[in-house]
Amino acid sequence: MDLSRLEINRRTALLTSAAIAANVINPMRAFAQETPRKGGVFNVHYGAEQRQLNPSIQASTGVYIIGGKIQENLVDLDANGQPVGVLAESWEATPDGKTVTFKLRKGITWHDGKPFTSDDVAFTAMNMWKKILNYGSTLQLFLNAVDTPDPQTAIFRYERPMPLNLLLRALPDLGYVSARHLYESGDIRQNPVNLAPVGTGPFKFVKYERGQYIIADRNPDYWRANAPYLDRIVWKVITDRAAAAAQMEAGELHYSPFSGLTISDMARLGKDKRFIVSIKGNEGNARTNTIEFNFRRKELADIRVRRAIAHAINVPFFIDNFLGDFAKLGTGPIPSTSTDFYPGPDTPQYPYDKAKAIALLDEAGFKASGGNRFALKLLPAPWGEDISLWSTFIQQSLSEVGIQIDIVRNDGGGFLKQVYDDHAFDLATGWHQYRNDPAVSTTVWYRSGQPKGAPWTNQWGWEDKAVDKTIDDAATEVDPVKRKALYAEFVKEVNTELPVWMPIEQIFVTVITAKARNHSNTPRWGSTSWHDLWLSA
Amino acid sequence: MRILSLAGRRLAASIPTLFLILIGVFLLLQLAPGDTVDALMAQMGGGDAATAHELRKFYGLDLSVPAQLANYLWHLMRLDLGFSSIYGKPVATVILERLPPTILLMTASLSFAFFFGLVFGVIAARGVNRWPDTVISTFGLIFYATPSFWFGLMAIVVFSVYLQWLPPGGFEDIGTVQTGIWRALDIAAHLVLPTLTLGLIFLAVYLRIMRASMLEVLNLEFIRTARAKGLDETHVITRHVLRNALLPMVTLIGLQAGTMLGGSVVVESVFSLPGLGRLAYESVVQRDLNTLLGIVFVSALLVIVVNFVVDLLYARLDPRIAAEGS
C-alpha cells in the first residue's frame, strides 16, 4: 500500500502538536499567588469500572483514581519523583538489605474512628501485598515477616536483600494500607469493604451506584493541617469517550485522566481556554508500544528477521503523523522519564532503513517470490487507539519488504489468552507499562521461566542465560549505582537480541479544567490523594 | 381463568426452547478465547500465574466445561441465577438494579415511536404521493439511516453544551438529593434526549409500516362500502381503516419487545445510562457468564410474556382471530 495516503492525517497531527505544545506551559498558571479556596465539588471521568476499589489488593490506575483518595500508601513520590513519606514518616534499611524499618506517623485514625497502627501495615503486607496484590506478590516474594515492636514501627524482614530504592519506588503503587480490623475475618477478596473502602485518606467514601457514579466527601479529621480543600469528589461512569468530551464541555466534568478521551477530542479541547491538556503529572505512568516476537516461528527465531522488521518500520514518521506530541521515539524497555534508571539512547537501535531490512531478509534466506517472502499473524491489544493505528502501520510497512501481515483482533481477555497462554501469535503488539523501577513490571518481559499464562511476561519461547543473570543480579543489588549500571547492561543486551522491540514511548494525557489548582504536581498525580487540590472561583 | 391456563401452557411449551437457548449461549461463550480471569488481568494490568490460579478457583473456573454447565442448570432449576463475577453479588440483584432505567427508556421511546409513527403514517397515507407524504417519508428515511450514536452526540452538543437546556447524561442529578415528584421530573429531564435518540430510529420503522398498511386497507372493498354508505372521511379512517391497519403495528411491538430488555448499548453508553444493554456488553467483554446468561433468561421470559399479550391484543382488534385458535 502507498504510504503517501497517510498524508491526510498530517494536518490533524500538526494541529494537535501545536495545541498540546501551547498548553504544556499552562499548568504554570497554577503556581501564581492565589489564596486556596475551600469547598467545591470535583467531577471526574471514570471510563472503565473495576470489580472493586481497594488499592491494597489491585494495582491499577482504575482503582487508584478512586481508592487512592480514600486509602493512603506508606510513601508516595514528590514533585521531583523522589520518595516522600505519607503514612510512613521515615525509613531505614540495614546494610545487608534484608531488614527495612518504617516509622509511622502518630495520631492517624481510620475513617471509622479506630487508630491506625503498625498492626495494619503488617496485616496488609503479609495478607494482601504478598498474597493477592498483582505485582505486589512478586515484589514481596521474599518477605518473611513484618515485626511490630510498637504501634509506630513496622520492620520488614526479607529472606534476600531488598534494594531500598526499589522498595521505595514500588511502594507508591504497591504500598496502600488497609484496616486490619475490617479484613481480619473472612475471605479478603469477597469482603464488602472492597466496594465501600475505609481508609485514612482526605476523602471518605459515601456511595457507589454501579454503572453510574461514586461519591466521596471531605474527611474533617484528616491528619494533614487544612486539608483537603474540596468538599466532595464525584466519579461519573461514562464509557463513551466522545460523550465524555461533550460532558467536559458542558461543565459536568472537571477532569478526564489517563488519556480518557479520543486523540482528536484531546487536541480540540487543548485549544479551548477552559481546559488544560497536558502530559504533566503522568510521568510515573510511562508506557512503551511493543512488537513481541514469537520464537516458535522459525523465521522470527532468526535474529536477522527481527532486526529487518525493526529496520523496515519508519517510527518517527508514524509518531509525527499519528500521535503528535502525545508520544516520542523510544529507545528500549526503560523509558527516558525514568531518571533513576534510563541508560541513555546509546544502546543498539534500529533506525528506519528499508534497504538494510531487505538485505537482512535476503541474507537470512527468505527470498521474495512474487513480492512475498512469508506471512505473519499480528495480534494487536484492544486498549488504545494508538495500538490499532500502529498495527495497521506495521502491516503496511512490512508489506513493502515482502512480509504479509494478517491482523487478528480480539477483546482484552481474548488477547491475553491467545498471546500469553495459547501462544497463538506470530507478532503481538500492545503496551509495556513501566512502573518507576524495572524490577516491578519490566524485567518479567525478558526473564525466562515465566509460568505459561502470566500476562505481560516472557512468553516468546526465548531464553538467554546472560540476560537472566543480569536481571537476577540487579533485583537484589543493594547499591543504587551498581543497580543502575546493571540495568544499563540489561537494556544493551535485550536491544541486541530483540525478543521484544519497544520503539515508542508514551505518557498518559490529562484533560482538566483550567480552574483546578495544585494539580498535576507529582509524577503519578491522578493516582494520589489530592489533599491539596482546589478549585478557583 | 381461561387466560391463565393458556398462559401456563404457553410457558410450559417455552421451557425446552429456553433451555436450548441458555445452553447455546453458554457453549458459544466457551468458544471465545479467554475467561473472566483473563479479562480481570487485562483490567488490572497484570498479575502472576499463582494469582490467576487462585482467581480461577475463586470463580469456579477450575471445573470442566460440562461440570460448569451442569452446575449452572442445577442452580437455575432452583431459580438461582448464580453470582456475578464482575459485580460480586447475585445476578438477580444486578439485573433488578438495571431493570428500571431500561424499562423506563424502552417504554418511553417505544411509545413515542408508536404514537408518532401512527400519526405521521396516517398523514402520509392520506396524502400519498403528495407533499406531506414526500416530506414525512424523507425525514423518516433520514432518521432511519442516521447512526444513533451520532444522533445522540449531536443532541448532547446542541441541547446540553450550547443551549444548556437538558443534562448531557446520567440517570439523575447526583449533586442534590431529591424526592417524590421532583425526583421524577429530574429523571424525566435526563431521559428526554435518550428517548428521542432511540425513538427516532424506531419511529421510521413504525411510520413506514403504518403508511403501507393504511394504503393497503384503504383499497379494500369494505372501505368503498363505508364511503358509499355516506360516512365522512374522518369516520372512515378512524373507525374502519385504522383498526385494521393496526395489526402489523402490534406485531412489530411484540417483535421489538425482545430487543427491549437487551436495551441499546449505544444509546446507554452515549448518555451514560445504567441499563441492561451496557450490562450485557460488559458481561461479554468481561466473560461474566452468569450475568450474561441471566440477562438472556430474563429477556426470553419477557419475550414470551409480551408475545402472549400481543396474541390477546390481536383477538381484541380483530374478533375473527380467537384467542385460543379454536
Coordinates of C-alpha atoms in Angstrom, one line a residue, chain A residues 48-51 57-60 131-132 134-135 137-138 187 189-190 195 210-213 215 232 234 236-240 242-243 246-247 249-250 252 383 410-414 416-418 435 451-452 454-456, chain B residues 33-36 38-49 51 54-55 58-59 83 85-87 89 97-98 153 156-157 160-161 164 168-172 174-175 269-270 272-274 278 282 284-287:
Chain A
A48 CA -13.8 1.6 33.0
E49 CA -15.4 0.3 36.2
Q50 CA -13.3 -2.2 38.1
R51 CA -14.6 -5.1 40.1
I57 CA -5.4 -5.8 46.5
Q58 CA -5.4 -4.5 43.0
A59 CA -2.7 -2.3 41.4
S60 CA -4.3 -0.4 38.5
K131 CA -0.6 -12.9 48.6
I132 CA -3.2 -11.0 46.4
N134 CA -0.8 -8.0 41.4
Y135 CA 3.0 -7.2 41.1
S137 CA 3.2 -10.7 45.2
T138 CA 6.3 -10.7 43.0
D187 CA -12.1 -14.0 52.5
R189 CA -11.5 -10.8 48.0
Q190 CA -15.1 -11.1 49.0
L195 CA -16.7 -1.8 47.4
R210 CA -22.7 0.6 39.9
G211 CA -22.8 1.8 36.3
Q212 CA -23.5 5.4 37.4
Y213 CA -21.3 7.2 40.0
I215 CA -19.1 9.8 45.8
R232 CA -16.7 16.3 47.5
V234 CA -17.8 12.6 42.2
K236 CA -19.0 9.6 36.9
V237 CA -19.1 6.4 34.9
I238 CA -19.0 7.3 31.2
T239 CA -17.9 4.6 28.8
D240 CA -18.3 6.6 25.6
A242 CA -17.0 11.2 22.8
A243 CA -19.8 11.7 25.3
A246 CA -19.2 16.6 25.5
Q247 CA -19.7 16.4 29.3
E249 CA -17.6 21.0 27.5
A250 CA -21.0 21.1 29.2
E252 CA -20.4 18.4 34.0
W383 CA -6.6 -0.9 24.6
N410 CA -9.6 -9.7 20.0
D411 CA -11.1 -8.1 23.1
G412 CA -9.0 -7.9 26.2
G413 CA -9.5 -11.3 27.7
G414 CA -9.1 -12.9 24.3
L416 CA -4.2 -12.1 26.8
K417 CA -5.3 -15.7 26.4
Q418 CA -4.1 -16.1 22.8
R435 CA 6.3 1.3 37.0
P451 CA 4.7 -19.6 34.0
K452 CA 2.6 -20.1 31.0
A454 CA 1.1 -15.0 33.0
P455 CA 0.2 -11.9 31.0
W456 CA 2.8 -9.3 30.0
Chain B
P33 CA -10.8 -17.1 23.8
G34 CA -10.2 -16.1 27.4
D35 CA -12.2 -16.3 30.5
T36 CA -13.3 -13.9 33.2
D38 CA -8.1 -13.2 31.7
A39 CA -10.5 -10.2 31.4
L40 CA -9.7 -9.3 35.0
M41 CA -6.0 -9.5 34.4
A42 CA -6.4 -7.2 31.4
Q43 CA -8.2 -4.7 33.6
M44 CA -5.7 -4.9 36.4
G45 CA -2.7 -4.5 34.1
G46 CA -1.1 -7.8 35.0
G47 CA -0.6 -10.4 37.7
D48 CA 1.4 -13.5 38.3
A49 CA 0.3 -17.1 37.4
T51 CA -2.8 -15.2 41.4
E54 CA -6.2 -18.6 42.8
L55 CA -8.8 -16.5 41.0
F58 CA -12.4 -18.4 43.3
Y59 CA -14.7 -18.1 40.3
F83 CA -23.2 -15.0 41.3
S85 CA -18.1 -12.2 38.8
I86 CA -17.8 -8.5 37.8
Y87 CA -20.3 -7.3 40.4
K89 CA -23.3 -10.0 44.0
E97 CA -31.0 -2.9 39.7
R98 CA -30.6 -2.3 35.9
L153 CA -23.8 13.1 20.4
I156 CA -25.8 16.5 23.5
V157 CA -23.8 19.1 21.7
S160 CA -26.6 20.4 26.6
V161 CA -23.3 22.1 25.5
Q164 CA -27.8 24.0 28.2
P168 CA -25.9 15.7 28.9
G169 CA -26.1 12.3 30.5
G170 CA -26.7 10.2 33.6
F171 CA -29.9 8.9 35.1
E172 CA -30.5 11.5 37.7
I174 CA -26.1 13.4 41.8
G175 CA -25.4 16.8 43.3
S269 CA -23.2 4.4 26.5
V270 CA -23.6 7.8 24.9
S272 CA -24.2 7.1 30.4
L273 CA -27.4 5.3 31.5
P274 CA -27.1 2.3 33.7
R278 CA -24.4 -1.9 28.7
E282 CA -19.8 -5.6 29.7
V284 CA -19.4 -10.4 27.3
V285 CA -16.2 -8.4 27.4
Q286 CA -15.5 -9.5 30.9
R287 CA -16.6 -13.0 30.2

